Short mmCIF file of C-alpha atoms and ligand atoms in Angstrom, two decimals:
data_model
loop_
_atom_site.label_atom_id
_atom_site.label_comp_id
_atom_site.label_asym_id
_atom_site.label_seq_id
_atom_site.Cartn_x
_atom_site.Cartn_y
_atom_site.Cartn_z
CA UNK A 1 -123.95 8.93 143.68
CA UNK A 2 -126.30 6.77 141.64
CA UNK A 3 -126.61 9.45 138.96
CA UNK A 4 -122.77 9.79 138.76
CA UNK A 5 -122.52 5.99 138.24
CA UNK A 6 -125.23 6.07 135.56
CA UNK A 7 -123.50 8.93 133.72
CA UNK A 8 -120.16 7.06 133.90
CA UNK A 9 -121.70 3.90 132.47
CA UNK A 10 -123.41 5.91 129.74
CA UNK A 11 -120.13 7.64 128.75
CA UNK A 12 -118.32 4.29 128.75
CA UNK A 13 -121.01 2.74 126.55
CA UNK A 14 -120.85 5.66 124.10
CA UNK A 15 -117.03 5.48 123.91
CA UNK A 16 -117.17 1.73 123.43
CA UNK A 17 -119.67 1.98 120.62
CA UNK A 18 -117.62 4.74 118.96
CA UNK A 19 -114.51 2.54 119.10
CA UNK A 20 -116.48 -0.36 117.63
CA UNK A 21 -118.03 1.87 114.96
CA UNK A 22 -114.64 3.23 113.84
CA UNK A 23 -113.23 -0.30 113.82
CA UNK A 24 -116.02 -1.57 111.55
CA UNK A 25 -115.77 1.51 109.32
CA UNK A 26 -112.02 1.01 108.82
CA UNK A 27 -112.44 -2.69 108.24
CA UNK A 28 -115.20 -2.00 105.73
CA UNK A 29 -113.07 0.59 103.89
CA UNK A 30 -109.99 -1.59 103.84
CA UNK A 31 -112.09 -4.51 102.62
CA UNK A 32 -113.50 -2.33 99.88
CA UNK A 33 -109.96 -1.52 98.77
CA UNK A 34 -108.95 -5.17 98.48
CA UNK A 35 -109.74 -6.64 95.08
CA UNK A 36 -112.95 -8.65 94.74
CA UNK A 37 -112.14 -12.19 95.69
CA UNK A 38 -114.32 -14.97 94.30
CA UNK A 39 -112.98 -17.54 96.74
CA UNK A 40 -115.20 -16.13 99.52
CA UNK A 41 -118.33 -16.91 97.56
CA UNK A 42 -119.67 -20.24 96.57
CA UNK A 43 -120.38 -20.00 92.89
CA UNK A 44 -119.97 -16.62 91.22
CA UNK A 45 -118.20 -16.74 87.87
CA UNK A 46 -115.48 -14.25 87.07
CA UNK A 47 -117.12 -11.81 84.68
CA UNK A 48 -119.16 -12.33 81.55
CA UNK A 49 -116.60 -14.50 79.78
CA UNK A 50 -116.67 -17.11 82.55
CA UNK A 51 -120.45 -17.18 82.39
CA UNK A 52 -120.19 -18.65 78.88
CA UNK A 53 -120.56 -22.43 78.69
CA UNK A 54 -121.32 -24.99 81.40
CA UNK A 55 -124.93 -24.86 80.28
CA UNK A 56 -127.42 -27.40 81.67
CA UNK A 57 -128.12 -30.66 79.85
CA UNK A 58 -131.83 -31.33 80.23
CA UNK A 59 -134.05 -34.32 79.56
CA UNK A 60 -136.65 -33.34 77.00
CA UNK A 61 -139.50 -35.11 78.72
CA UNK A 62 -142.11 -35.13 75.96
CA UNK A 63 -139.76 -36.51 73.30
CA UNK A 64 -138.21 -39.02 75.70
CA UNK A 65 -141.62 -40.39 76.67
CA UNK A 66 -142.86 -40.48 73.08
CA UNK A 67 -139.82 -42.35 71.76
CA UNK A 68 -138.79 -44.54 74.70
CA UNK A 69 -135.30 -43.04 74.46
CA UNK A 70 -133.65 -40.52 76.74
CA UNK A 71 -133.51 -37.38 74.61
CA UNK A 72 -131.25 -34.77 76.16
CA UNK A 73 -130.84 -31.15 75.06
CA UNK A 74 -127.85 -28.92 75.84
CA UNK A 75 -129.33 -25.54 76.78
CA UNK A 76 -127.03 -23.27 74.80
CA UNK A 77 -129.74 -20.61 74.67
CA UNK A 78 -128.82 -19.91 78.31
CA UNK A 79 -125.41 -18.46 77.39
CA UNK A 80 -125.15 -14.72 78.21
CA UNK A 81 -125.28 -13.68 74.53
CA UNK A 82 -128.24 -16.01 74.00
CA UNK A 83 -126.70 -18.73 71.84
CA UNK A 84 -124.16 -21.48 71.32
CA UNK A 85 -122.04 -18.93 69.42
CA UNK A 86 -120.86 -17.28 72.65
CA UNK A 87 -118.42 -20.18 73.03
CA UNK A 88 -117.08 -19.60 69.53
CA UNK A 89 -116.74 -15.85 70.02
CA UNK A 90 -114.77 -16.33 73.25
CA UNK A 91 -112.48 -18.95 71.71
CA UNK A 92 -111.82 -16.97 68.52
CA UNK A 93 -110.95 -13.81 70.46
CA UNK A 94 -108.82 -15.62 73.06
CA UNK A 95 -106.79 -17.50 70.45
CA UNK A 96 -106.30 -14.33 68.42
CA UNK A 97 -105.13 -12.43 71.51
CA UNK A 98 -102.79 -15.26 72.49
CA UNK A 99 -101.23 -15.41 69.03
CA UNK A 100 -100.87 -11.62 68.92
CA UNK A 101 -103.02 -11.34 65.78
CA UNK A 102 -105.45 -9.28 67.84
CA UNK A 103 -104.45 -6.83 70.54
CA UNK A 104 -106.42 -5.02 73.20
CA UNK A 105 -108.09 -2.01 71.57
CA UNK A 106 -108.23 -3.85 68.24
CA UNK A 107 -111.34 -4.57 66.25
CA UNK A 108 -112.76 -8.02 65.52
CA UNK A 109 -114.55 -8.10 62.18
CA UNK A 110 -117.05 -10.70 61.02
CA UNK A 111 -119.43 -11.20 58.15
CA UNK A 112 -122.52 -12.62 59.77
CA UNK A 113 -126.20 -11.85 59.91
CA UNK A 114 -126.76 -14.06 62.88
CA UNK A 115 -125.83 -15.28 66.30
CA UNK A 116 -122.05 -15.19 65.86
CA UNK A 117 -122.08 -11.46 65.25
CA UNK A 118 -124.24 -10.93 68.33
CA UNK A 119 -121.93 -13.12 70.42
CA UNK A 120 -118.80 -11.32 69.18
CA UNK A 121 -120.39 -7.95 69.90
CA UNK A 122 -121.36 -9.22 73.36
CA UNK A 123 -117.97 -10.56 74.45
CA UNK A 124 -115.52 -8.24 72.60
CA UNK A 125 -115.77 -5.42 75.19
CA UNK A 126 -114.86 -7.88 77.95
CA UNK A 127 -111.47 -8.20 76.20
CA UNK A 128 -111.11 -4.46 75.58
CA UNK A 129 -111.81 -4.99 71.88
CA UNK A 130 -114.30 -3.56 69.41
CA UNK A 131 -116.49 -5.37 66.95
CA UNK A 132 -117.33 -4.52 63.33
CA UNK A 133 -119.99 -6.57 61.59
CA UNK A 134 -120.77 -6.70 57.88
CA UNK A 135 -124.27 -7.97 57.09
CA UNK A 136 -126.32 -8.34 53.92
CA UNK A 137 -128.81 -5.48 53.64
CA UNK A 138 -131.74 -7.88 53.26
CA UNK A 139 -131.17 -9.20 56.80
CA UNK A 140 -133.87 -8.25 59.31
CA UNK A 141 -133.35 -4.69 60.58
CA UNK A 142 -133.60 -5.92 64.20
CA UNK A 143 -130.26 -7.66 63.64
CA UNK A 144 -128.35 -4.44 63.02
CA UNK A 145 -130.31 -2.70 65.77
CA UNK A 146 -129.25 -5.34 68.31
CA UNK A 147 -125.64 -5.19 67.13
CA UNK A 148 -125.51 -1.41 67.32
CA UNK A 149 -127.14 -1.46 70.74
CA UNK A 150 -124.36 -3.81 71.83
CA UNK A 151 -121.81 -1.24 70.69
CA UNK A 152 -120.70 -2.89 67.44
CA UNK A 153 -120.36 -0.94 64.21
CA UNK A 154 -122.51 -2.35 61.44
CA UNK A 155 -122.03 -2.15 57.68
CA UNK A 156 -124.94 -3.28 55.52
CA UNK A 157 -123.95 -4.44 52.05
CA UNK A 158 -125.75 -5.64 48.92
CA UNK A 159 -126.34 -9.45 49.02
CA UNK A 160 -124.08 -11.09 46.41
CA UNK A 161 -122.55 -14.53 45.89
CA UNK A 162 -119.71 -15.71 48.14
CA UNK A 163 -117.49 -15.69 45.04
CA UNK A 164 -117.98 -11.90 44.72
CA UNK A 165 -115.38 -9.65 46.38
CA UNK A 166 -118.15 -7.60 48.01
CA UNK A 167 -119.93 -10.54 49.64
CA UNK A 168 -120.38 -9.61 53.30
CA UNK A 169 -117.88 -12.24 54.46
CA UNK A 170 -115.24 -11.01 51.98
CA UNK A 171 -115.90 -7.40 52.97
CA UNK A 172 -115.41 -8.26 56.64
CA UNK A 173 -112.07 -9.91 55.81
CA UNK A 174 -110.98 -6.78 53.91
CA UNK A 175 -112.03 -4.49 56.77
CA UNK A 176 -109.69 -6.31 59.16
CA UNK A 177 -106.81 -5.81 56.71
CA UNK A 178 -107.69 -2.14 56.38
CA UNK A 179 -107.75 -1.74 60.15
CA UNK A 180 -104.29 -3.32 60.31
CA UNK A 181 -102.93 -1.01 57.61
CA UNK A 182 -104.38 1.95 59.41
CA UNK A 183 -102.87 0.89 62.72
CA UNK A 184 -99.42 0.46 61.20
CA UNK A 185 -99.68 3.85 59.46
CA UNK A 186 -100.66 5.45 62.74
CA UNK A 187 -97.73 3.82 64.53
CA UNK A 188 -95.30 5.09 61.89
CA UNK A 189 -96.73 8.58 62.04
CA UNK A 190 -96.57 8.52 65.81
CA UNK A 191 -92.89 7.63 65.60
CA UNK A 192 -92.20 10.51 63.20
CA UNK A 193 -93.68 13.46 65.04
CA UNK A 194 -96.45 12.38 67.36
CA UNK A 195 -99.15 14.07 65.28
CA UNK A 196 -100.47 10.78 64.05
CA UNK A 197 -104.14 11.51 64.01
CA UNK A 198 -103.90 14.25 61.37
CA UNK A 199 -101.65 12.10 59.21
CA UNK A 200 -103.90 9.03 59.36
CA UNK A 201 -106.73 11.16 58.16
CA UNK A 202 -104.67 12.21 55.12
CA UNK A 203 -103.82 8.59 54.31
CA UNK A 204 -107.39 7.34 54.55
CA UNK A 205 -109.41 6.57 51.45
CA UNK A 206 -113.02 7.74 51.26
CA UNK A 207 -114.15 4.19 52.04
CA UNK A 208 -111.95 4.10 55.11
CA UNK A 209 -113.24 7.45 56.31
CA UNK A 210 -116.83 6.35 55.82
CA UNK A 211 -116.57 3.25 58.04
CA UNK A 212 -117.08 4.44 61.58
CA UNK A 213 -114.56 1.95 63.00
CA UNK A 214 -111.86 3.86 61.15
CA UNK A 215 -112.93 7.31 62.23
CA UNK A 216 -111.13 6.98 65.55
CA UNK A 217 -107.81 5.43 66.54
CA UNK A 218 -107.90 1.67 66.31
CA UNK A 219 -105.32 -0.87 67.31
CA UNK A 220 -105.50 -3.15 64.29
CA UNK A 221 -108.06 -5.65 63.11
CA UNK A 222 -108.71 -9.38 63.16
CA UNK A 223 -111.12 -11.24 60.89
CA UNK A 224 -112.97 -13.80 63.05
CA UNK A 225 -113.72 -16.06 60.04
CA UNK A 226 -116.07 -18.42 61.88
CA UNK A 227 -116.47 -20.72 58.85
CA UNK A 228 -112.78 -21.47 58.34
CA UNK A 229 -111.20 -20.60 61.69
CA UNK A 230 -110.67 -23.85 63.60
CA UNK A 231 -110.95 -22.02 66.92
CA UNK A 232 -114.66 -22.60 66.27
CA UNK A 233 -114.11 -26.39 66.17
CA UNK A 234 -111.91 -26.19 69.29
CA UNK A 235 -114.57 -24.27 71.24
CA UNK A 236 -116.74 -27.37 70.97
CA UNK A 237 -114.00 -30.00 71.05
CA UNK A 238 -112.60 -28.54 74.28
CA UNK A 239 -115.83 -27.16 75.75
CA UNK A 240 -119.24 -28.44 74.65
CA UNK A 241 -118.08 -32.01 73.93
CA UNK A 242 -116.42 -32.60 77.33
CA UNK A 243 -119.39 -30.98 79.12
CA UNK A 244 -121.83 -33.36 77.38
CA UNK A 245 -119.60 -36.32 78.24
CA UNK A 246 -119.45 -35.35 81.92
CA UNK A 247 -123.08 -34.33 82.29
CA UNK A 248 -124.30 -37.59 80.76
CA UNK A 249 -121.81 -39.61 82.80
CA UNK A 250 -120.47 -40.90 79.47
CA UNK A 251 -123.74 -42.82 79.07
CA UNK A 252 -124.88 -41.71 75.64
CA UNK A 253 -125.40 -43.62 72.44
CA UNK A 254 -125.78 -40.87 69.92
CA UNK A 255 -125.34 -37.19 69.14
CA UNK A 256 -127.19 -35.31 66.40
CA UNK A 257 -127.15 -31.69 65.20
CA UNK A 258 -127.47 -29.54 62.11
CA UNK A 259 -124.51 -27.59 60.72
CA UNK A 260 -123.91 -24.04 59.56
CA UNK A 261 -120.18 -23.50 59.87
CA UNK A 262 -119.96 -27.11 61.07
CA UNK A 263 -118.03 -26.14 64.22
CA UNK A 264 -120.59 -27.57 66.65
CA UNK A 265 -121.13 -30.91 64.97
CA UNK A 266 -117.41 -31.33 64.21
CA UNK A 267 -116.08 -30.42 67.65
CA UNK A 268 -118.62 -32.47 69.58
CA UNK A 269 -118.57 -35.53 67.30
CA UNK A 270 -114.76 -35.63 67.29
CA UNK A 271 -114.57 -35.41 71.07
CA UNK A 272 -117.30 -37.99 71.75
CA UNK A 273 -115.99 -40.51 69.24
CA UNK A 274 -112.50 -40.26 70.73
CA UNK A 275 -114.02 -40.99 74.13
CA UNK A 276 -116.15 -43.86 72.83
CA UNK A 277 -116.08 -44.87 69.16
CA UNK A 278 -119.47 -46.57 69.61
CA UNK A 279 -121.25 -43.23 70.01
CA UNK A 280 -123.05 -42.66 66.72
CA UNK A 281 -122.97 -39.08 65.46
CA UNK A 282 -125.43 -37.77 62.89
CA UNK A 283 -126.21 -34.66 60.90
CA UNK A 284 -129.75 -33.35 60.41
CA UNK A 285 -129.79 -31.19 57.29
CA UNK A 286 -132.38 -28.52 56.39
CA UNK A 287 -133.80 -27.98 52.89
CA UNK A 288 -131.42 -26.34 50.42
CA UNK A 289 -128.26 -27.60 52.10
CA UNK A 290 -125.74 -29.81 50.33
CA UNK A 291 -124.34 -31.47 53.45
CA UNK A 292 -126.76 -34.43 53.47
CA UNK A 293 -125.45 -35.41 50.03
CA UNK A 294 -121.87 -34.90 51.13
CA UNK A 295 -122.26 -37.16 54.19
CA UNK A 296 -124.34 -39.87 52.55
CA UNK A 297 -122.93 -39.90 49.00
CA UNK A 298 -119.65 -38.02 49.16
CA UNK A 299 -120.76 -35.31 46.72
CA UNK A 300 -121.86 -31.88 47.77
CA UNK A 301 -124.05 -30.55 44.97
CA UNK A 302 -124.85 -30.61 41.33
CA UNK A 303 -123.09 -28.04 39.13
CA UNK A 304 -126.26 -25.93 39.04
CA UNK A 305 -126.54 -25.90 42.81
CA UNK A 306 -122.99 -24.68 43.49
CA UNK A 307 -123.19 -21.58 45.65
CA UNK A 308 -121.14 -19.40 43.31
CA UNK A 309 -123.58 -20.11 40.45
CA UNK A 310 -126.62 -18.73 42.18
CA UNK A 311 -127.80 -15.40 40.84
CA UNK A 312 -130.09 -14.56 43.73
CA UNK A 313 -130.94 -15.96 47.15
CA UNK A 314 -133.62 -18.59 46.59
CA UNK A 315 -136.02 -19.36 49.43
CA UNK A 316 -134.40 -22.53 50.68
CA UNK A 317 -135.49 -22.87 54.26
CA UNK A 318 -137.13 -21.03 57.10
CA UNK A 319 -134.44 -22.24 59.49
CA UNK A 320 -131.60 -19.83 60.27
CA UNK A 321 -127.90 -20.44 60.82
CA UNK A 322 -127.94 -23.99 59.46
CA UNK A 323 -127.47 -25.51 56.02
CA UNK A 324 -124.69 -24.65 53.60
CA UNK A 325 -123.51 -25.45 50.09
CA UNK A 326 -119.78 -25.37 50.56
CA UNK A 327 -117.41 -27.50 52.57
CA UNK A 328 -115.83 -25.50 55.39
CA UNK A 329 -112.62 -26.32 57.26
CA UNK A 330 -114.72 -26.73 60.40
CA UNK A 331 -117.18 -29.19 58.86
CA UNK A 332 -114.29 -31.23 57.44
CA UNK A 333 -113.35 -32.14 61.04
CA UNK A 334 -116.73 -33.81 61.71
CA UNK A 335 -116.87 -37.54 62.47
CA UNK A 336 -120.29 -38.56 61.22
CA UNK A 337 -121.99 -41.93 60.89
CA UNK A 338 -124.85 -40.69 58.76
CA UNK A 339 -127.29 -37.90 58.01
CA UNK A 340 -131.02 -37.21 57.96
CA UNK A 341 -132.99 -34.62 56.08
CA UNK A 342 -135.42 -32.41 58.00
CA UNK A 343 -138.17 -30.29 56.49
CA UNK A 344 -139.29 -26.78 57.42
CA UNK A 345 -142.75 -28.09 58.31
CA UNK A 346 -141.23 -30.62 60.72
CA UNK A 347 -139.13 -27.90 62.38
CA UNK A 348 -142.13 -25.57 62.78
CA UNK A 349 -144.34 -28.37 64.15
CA UNK A 350 -141.58 -29.51 66.51
CA UNK A 351 -141.13 -25.99 67.91
CA UNK A 352 -144.86 -25.74 68.74
CA UNK A 353 -144.92 -29.26 70.19
CA UNK A 354 -142.02 -28.46 72.55
CA UNK A 355 -143.58 -25.16 73.53
CA UNK A 356 -146.89 -26.85 74.38
CA UNK A 357 -145.51 -29.92 76.12
CA UNK A 358 -142.23 -28.83 77.71
CA UNK A 359 -142.38 -25.04 77.88
CA UNK A 360 -139.33 -24.88 75.63
CA UNK A 361 -139.37 -21.74 73.44
CA UNK A 362 -136.70 -22.60 70.89
CA UNK A 363 -135.25 -21.16 67.70
CA UNK A 364 -135.49 -22.82 64.30
CA UNK A 365 -132.15 -24.67 64.39
CA UNK A 366 -132.91 -26.11 67.83
CA UNK A 367 -136.28 -27.31 66.58
CA UNK A 368 -134.56 -28.95 63.59
CA UNK A 369 -132.06 -30.59 65.97
CA UNK A 370 -134.96 -32.06 67.95
CA UNK A 371 -136.45 -33.41 64.71
CA UNK A 372 -133.05 -35.05 64.22
CA UNK A 373 -133.11 -36.49 67.75
CA UNK A 374 -136.49 -38.15 67.10
CA UNK A 375 -135.25 -39.51 63.74
CA UNK A 376 -132.24 -41.05 65.50
CA UNK A 377 -134.50 -42.48 68.25
CA UNK A 378 -136.71 -44.05 65.59
CA UNK A 379 -133.76 -45.69 63.88
CA UNK A 380 -131.91 -46.86 67.02
CA UNK A 381 -135.07 -47.98 68.83
CA UNK A 382 -136.15 -47.49 72.48
CA UNK A 383 -133.66 -47.55 75.35
CA UNK A 384 -130.98 -45.31 73.84
CA UNK A 385 -129.68 -41.95 75.02
CA UNK A 386 -129.50 -39.25 72.38
CA UNK A 387 -128.04 -35.78 72.86
CA UNK A 388 -128.71 -32.68 70.80
CA UNK A 389 -128.14 -28.93 70.99
CA UNK A 390 -130.69 -26.26 71.87
CA UNK A 391 -128.80 -23.47 70.07
CA UNK A 392 -130.88 -20.37 70.76
CA UNK A 393 -134.32 -19.36 71.99
CA UNK A 394 -137.37 -18.36 69.99
CA UNK A 395 -136.85 -14.69 70.89
CA UNK A 396 -134.70 -14.05 67.80
CA UNK A 397 -137.19 -15.76 65.51
CA UNK A 398 -140.35 -13.77 66.08
CA UNK A 399 -140.55 -12.17 62.64
CA UNK A 400 -140.45 -15.45 60.66
CA UNK A 401 -140.49 -18.74 62.52
CA UNK A 402 -143.02 -17.57 65.12
CA UNK A 403 -145.00 -15.26 62.83
CA UNK A 404 -148.39 -16.72 61.87
CA UNK A 405 -148.72 -14.62 58.71
CA UNK A 406 -145.23 -15.44 57.46
CA UNK A 407 -145.83 -19.14 58.08
CA UNK A 408 -149.16 -19.09 56.29
CA UNK A 409 -147.63 -17.30 53.27
CA UNK A 410 -145.10 -20.12 53.02
CA UNK A 411 -147.56 -22.96 53.63
CA UNK A 412 -146.02 -23.74 57.00
CA UNK A 413 -148.89 -23.14 59.41
CA UNK A 414 -148.57 -25.71 62.21
CA UNK A 415 -151.51 -28.11 62.51
CA UNK A 416 -150.23 -31.15 64.42
CA UNK A 417 -151.65 -32.15 67.78
CA UNK A 418 -148.85 -34.57 68.63
CA UNK A 419 -145.80 -35.96 66.84
CA UNK A 420 -147.76 -37.36 63.90
CA UNK A 421 -145.63 -35.25 61.52
CA UNK A 422 -142.78 -37.64 62.39
CA UNK A 423 -144.95 -40.74 62.15
CA UNK A 424 -145.42 -41.16 65.94
C1 LIG B 1 -128.84 -20.27 65.80
C2 LIG B 1 -127.81 -21.18 65.20
N1 LIG B 1 -127.93 -22.48 65.37
C3 LIG B 1 -127.04 -23.34 64.84
C4 LIG B 1 -125.98 -22.91 64.10
C5 LIG B 1 -125.04 -23.91 63.50
O1 LIG B 1 -123.88 -24.09 64.25
P1 LIG B 1 -122.49 -24.28 63.54
O2 LIG B 1 -122.15 -22.99 62.86
O3 LIG B 1 -121.56 -24.60 64.65
O4 LIG B 1 -122.61 -25.39 62.55
C6 LIG B 1 -125.83 -21.54 63.91
C7 LIG B 1 -124.72 -21.04 63.13
O5 LIG B 1 -124.58 -19.87 62.86
C8 LIG B 1 -126.76 -20.66 64.47
O6 LIG B 1 -126.65 -19.33 64.30
#
């Protein structure tokens, strides 16, 4: 009798567990079928694009203690593509998609040897787009290797003046037009008899056939144009500026940064000064750039210095991505109270000082921005809060800015033990 009862209980337990098992299996399967819902989780961001921005604002302890000011750095190097330019890439692509100038499957073109190209190549696939980058052939080979690894097509061209039709920026603009022509030809051919691919091939020039973006079907092109496209300004006016305002609780006295396209300094200074006109915004300008003159004296350069007059690229500065000798649409939007000049030696020394004292491994423009922050602290005096941008990390600057031999060849070997290079 006892054994019959035991067997019955055993069978009941088995059946019960089978029922439970099938219930959990079905629930699991049906849950798998439902789309991923972020609301169940506390903080995950929706894909790569939503991981751009909202970077931390940190107190740079060593500089704050040395100056008696609160010096805060916006950690843009923590963006997924490694720099402040991720924001610009996202904004340029989103605005172009919204306006219909770019469509899914289209190609974004840019002439850039730096961070913007890497950011565009990083985010373009998230929008179903491709990226074609034109770079000067004297740019470090790692740049094209990174871009190609990211899936972008890269065209290396002879370095010539911006006034030349084959300057890399002008070539990138032309490539977008060519991609558009190609797309409209393919649409027409498709309408005629559906055999569009053979016909496109017949219509293509040798140049078109050579560029790998044109070797397969493409859905038109869009020239990102980071220097003149005000989506760049808006990325900072609507994103970085408001974040700085919120993260500092609106308690800041000054903002300082260097400019390349001018988008960062223009977007942030415009936003902050609208919020509080007493916030003083400054430019820090590297050697070889005409912006210091423009801000302080209203003139950009002497006739000899005009960018179109240069026959070759002189060695202006070790810093990358900052300094320019023409006035861009983005920079024109800046609201600046003044400007400082920074030297290469100061930027190199600053980078080593921050590495030693704060563990911050920063790129050359970030180091220059920190030089600017100390200059502002010195002129405002202790007790002020100054914000700057930490644009990218030192990782992309190993072959020059962090290379001992390169620095020694250019007389830039760091020697400081503290901040004596800035008179502290
Ligand atoms: C690393 C880096 N920092 C700073 C800048 C300057 O920013 P903006 O172009 O917004 O003036 C650039 C521009 O390309 C850059 O690549």
